[in-house]
PDB file of C-alpha atoms in Angstrom:
ATOM      1  CA  LEU A   1     -66.653 -28.201 -16.806  1.00 58.00           C
ATOM      2  CA  LYS A   2     -63.403 -26.247 -16.596  1.00 64.00           C
ATOM      3  CA  GLN A   3     -61.451 -26.192 -13.386  1.00 65.00           C
ATOM      4  CA  TYR A   4     -58.121 -24.767 -12.389  1.00 65.00           C
ATOM      5  CA  ARG A   5     -56.652 -25.612  -9.054  1.00 65.00           C
ATOM      6  CA  TYR A   6     -53.793 -23.518  -7.757  1.00 65.00           C
ATOM      7  CA  ALA A   7     -50.949 -25.532  -6.245  1.00 58.00           C
ATOM      8  CA  PRO A   8     -50.675 -24.603  -2.554  1.00 68.00           C
ATOM      9  CA  LYS A   9     -46.955 -25.462  -2.489  1.00 78.00           C
ATOM     10  CA  LYS A  10     -44.381 -23.429  -4.379  1.00 83.00           C
ATOM     11  CA  GLY A  11     -42.554 -25.317  -7.102  1.00 90.00           C
ATOM     12  CA  VAL A  12     -45.153 -27.998  -7.874  1.00 91.00           C
ATOM     13  CA  ALA A  13     -45.110 -28.880 -11.593  1.00 93.00           C
ATOM     14  CA  ASP A  14     -47.819 -27.628 -13.952  1.00 92.00           C
ATOM     15  CA  ILE A  15     -48.867 -31.144 -14.960  1.00 92.00           C
ATOM     16  CA  ILE A  16     -48.670 -34.206 -12.726  1.00 92.00           C
ATOM     17  CA  ALA A  17     -49.670 -37.690 -13.830  1.00 90.00           C
ATOM     18  CA  VAL A  18     -49.547 -41.165 -12.337  1.00 90.00           C
ATOM     19  CA  LEU A  19     -48.898 -43.986 -14.784  1.00 87.00           C
ATOM     20  CA  PRO A  20     -50.525 -47.399 -14.604  1.00 85.00           C
ATOM     21  CA  PRO A  21     -50.025 -50.086 -13.480  1.00 84.00           C
ATOM     22  CA  ASN A  22     -47.357 -49.310 -10.882  1.00 86.00           C
ATOM     23  CA  GLY A  23     -48.077 -45.647 -10.116  1.00 88.00           C
ATOM     24  CA  ARG A  24     -44.927 -44.117 -11.579  1.00 89.00           C
ATOM     25  CA  MET A  25     -45.156 -40.350 -11.310  1.00 93.00           C
ATOM     26  CA  VAL A  26     -44.670 -37.898 -14.192  1.00 94.00           C
ATOM     27  CA  ALA A  27     -44.098 -34.168 -13.632  1.00 96.00           C
ATOM     28  CA  ILE A  28     -44.160 -31.678 -16.510  1.00 96.00           C
ATOM     29  CA  GLU A  29     -43.200 -28.042 -16.094  1.00 96.00           C
ATOM     30  CA  ILE A  30     -44.194 -25.655 -18.900  1.00 95.00           C
ATOM     31  CA  LYS A  31     -41.979 -22.660 -19.640  1.00 96.00           C
ATOM     32  CA  ILE A  32     -42.829 -20.203 -22.397  1.00 93.00           C
ATOM     33  CA  GLY A  33     -40.573 -17.478 -23.787  1.00 91.00           C
ATOM     34  CA  THR A  34     -38.021 -16.195 -21.288  1.00 92.00           C
ATOM     35  CA  ASP A  35     -39.730 -17.854 -18.288  1.00 91.00           C
ATOM     36  CA  ARG A  36     -37.194 -19.844 -16.221  1.00 94.00           C
ATOM     37  CA  LEU A  37     -37.378 -22.469 -13.480  1.00 94.00           C
ATOM     38  CA  SER A  38     -37.420 -21.226  -9.908  1.00 93.00           C
ATOM     39  CA  LEU A  39     -35.269 -22.971  -7.316  1.00 94.00           C
ATOM     40  CA  GLU A  40     -38.445 -24.549  -5.906  1.00 93.00           C
ATOM     41  CA  GLN A  41     -39.405 -25.894  -9.331  1.00 95.00           C
ATOM     42  CA  GLN A  42     -35.914 -27.297  -9.883  1.00 96.00           C
ATOM     43  CA  GLY A  43     -36.099 -29.019  -6.509  1.00 95.00           C
ATOM     44  CA  PHE A  44     -39.541 -30.476  -7.181  1.00 95.00           C
ATOM     45  CA  LEU A  45     -38.482 -31.947 -10.551  1.00 96.00           C
ATOM     46  CA  LEU A  46     -35.268 -33.313  -9.025  1.00 96.00           C
ATOM     47  CA  ASN A  47     -37.241 -34.969  -6.216  1.00 95.00           C
ATOM     48  CA  ILE A  48     -39.543 -36.660  -8.742  1.00 95.00           C
ATOM     49  CA  THR A  49     -36.531 -37.985 -10.647  1.00 95.00           C
ATOM     50  CA  ASN A  50     -34.760 -39.108  -7.455  1.00 96.00           C
ATOM     51  CA  VAL A  51     -37.694 -41.305  -6.433  1.00 95.00           C
ATOM     52  CA  GLY A  52     -37.888 -42.975  -9.855  1.00 93.00           C
ATOM     53  CA  GLY A  53     -40.393 -40.734 -11.584  1.00 93.00           C
ATOM     54  CA  LEU A  54     -40.110 -38.918 -14.883  1.00 94.00           C
ATOM     55  CA  SER A  55     -39.776 -35.145 -15.043  1.00 95.00           C
ATOM     56  CA  VAL A  56     -39.267 -32.639 -17.835  1.00 95.00           C
ATOM     57  CA  VAL A  57     -39.379 -28.961 -18.718  1.00 96.00           C
ATOM     58  CA  VAL A  58     -41.143 -28.288 -22.022  1.00 96.00           C
ATOM     59  CA  HIS A  59     -41.201 -25.085 -24.036  1.00 96.00           C
ATOM     60  CA  ASP A  60     -43.783 -26.004 -26.651  1.00 95.00           C
ATOM     61  CA  PHE A  61     -46.130 -28.787 -27.706  1.00 95.00           C
ATOM     62  CA  ASP A  62     -43.426 -30.507 -29.778  1.00 96.00           C
ATOM     63  CA  ASP A  63     -41.227 -30.772 -26.656  1.00 94.00           C
ATOM     64  CA  PHE A  64     -44.150 -32.323 -24.788  1.00 94.00           C
ATOM     65  CA  LEU A  65     -44.961 -34.777 -27.589  1.00 93.00           C
ATOM     66  CA  ASN A  66     -41.320 -35.846 -27.888  1.00 93.00           C
ATOM     67  CA  PHE A  67     -41.097 -36.458 -24.129  1.00 93.00           C
ATOM     68  CA  TRP A  68     -44.426 -38.298 -24.013  1.00 90.00           C
ATOM     69  CA  ASN A  69     -43.692 -40.546 -26.994  1.00 90.00           C
ATOM     70  CA  ASN A  70     -40.037 -41.281 -26.190  1.00 88.00           C
ATOM     71  CA  LYS A  71     -39.977 -41.390 -22.390  1.00 85.00           C
ATOM     72  CA  VAL A  72     -43.456 -42.035 -21.059  1.00 85.00           C
ATOM     73  CA  ILE A  73     -44.872 -44.465 -23.636  1.00 81.00           C
ATOM     74  CA  HIS A  74     -41.639 -46.498 -23.694  1.00 75.00           C
ATOM     75  CA  ASN A  75     -41.738 -46.861 -19.916  1.00 68.00           C
ATOM     76  CA  LEU A  76     -45.197 -48.403 -19.845  1.00 68.00           C
ATOM     77  CA  PRO A  77     -45.309 -52.186 -19.475  1.00 62.00           C
TER      78      PRO A  77
END
């Protein structure tokens, strides 16, 4: 089953996760090539960070893996 759900609000990150056990939020924005963050995307990622979540912009799978292994995994209890 493949599903894609369009975000109804401009700027919402491409990937959103909630980490156990305390519900810390993770927002990942994917940018390929010359694609750049919109002001809405910048604001969304900043809001996630300001409330104690983790946010990142990745440009390839290695960026994602580095973020996941060094920021997300190390912040799990």
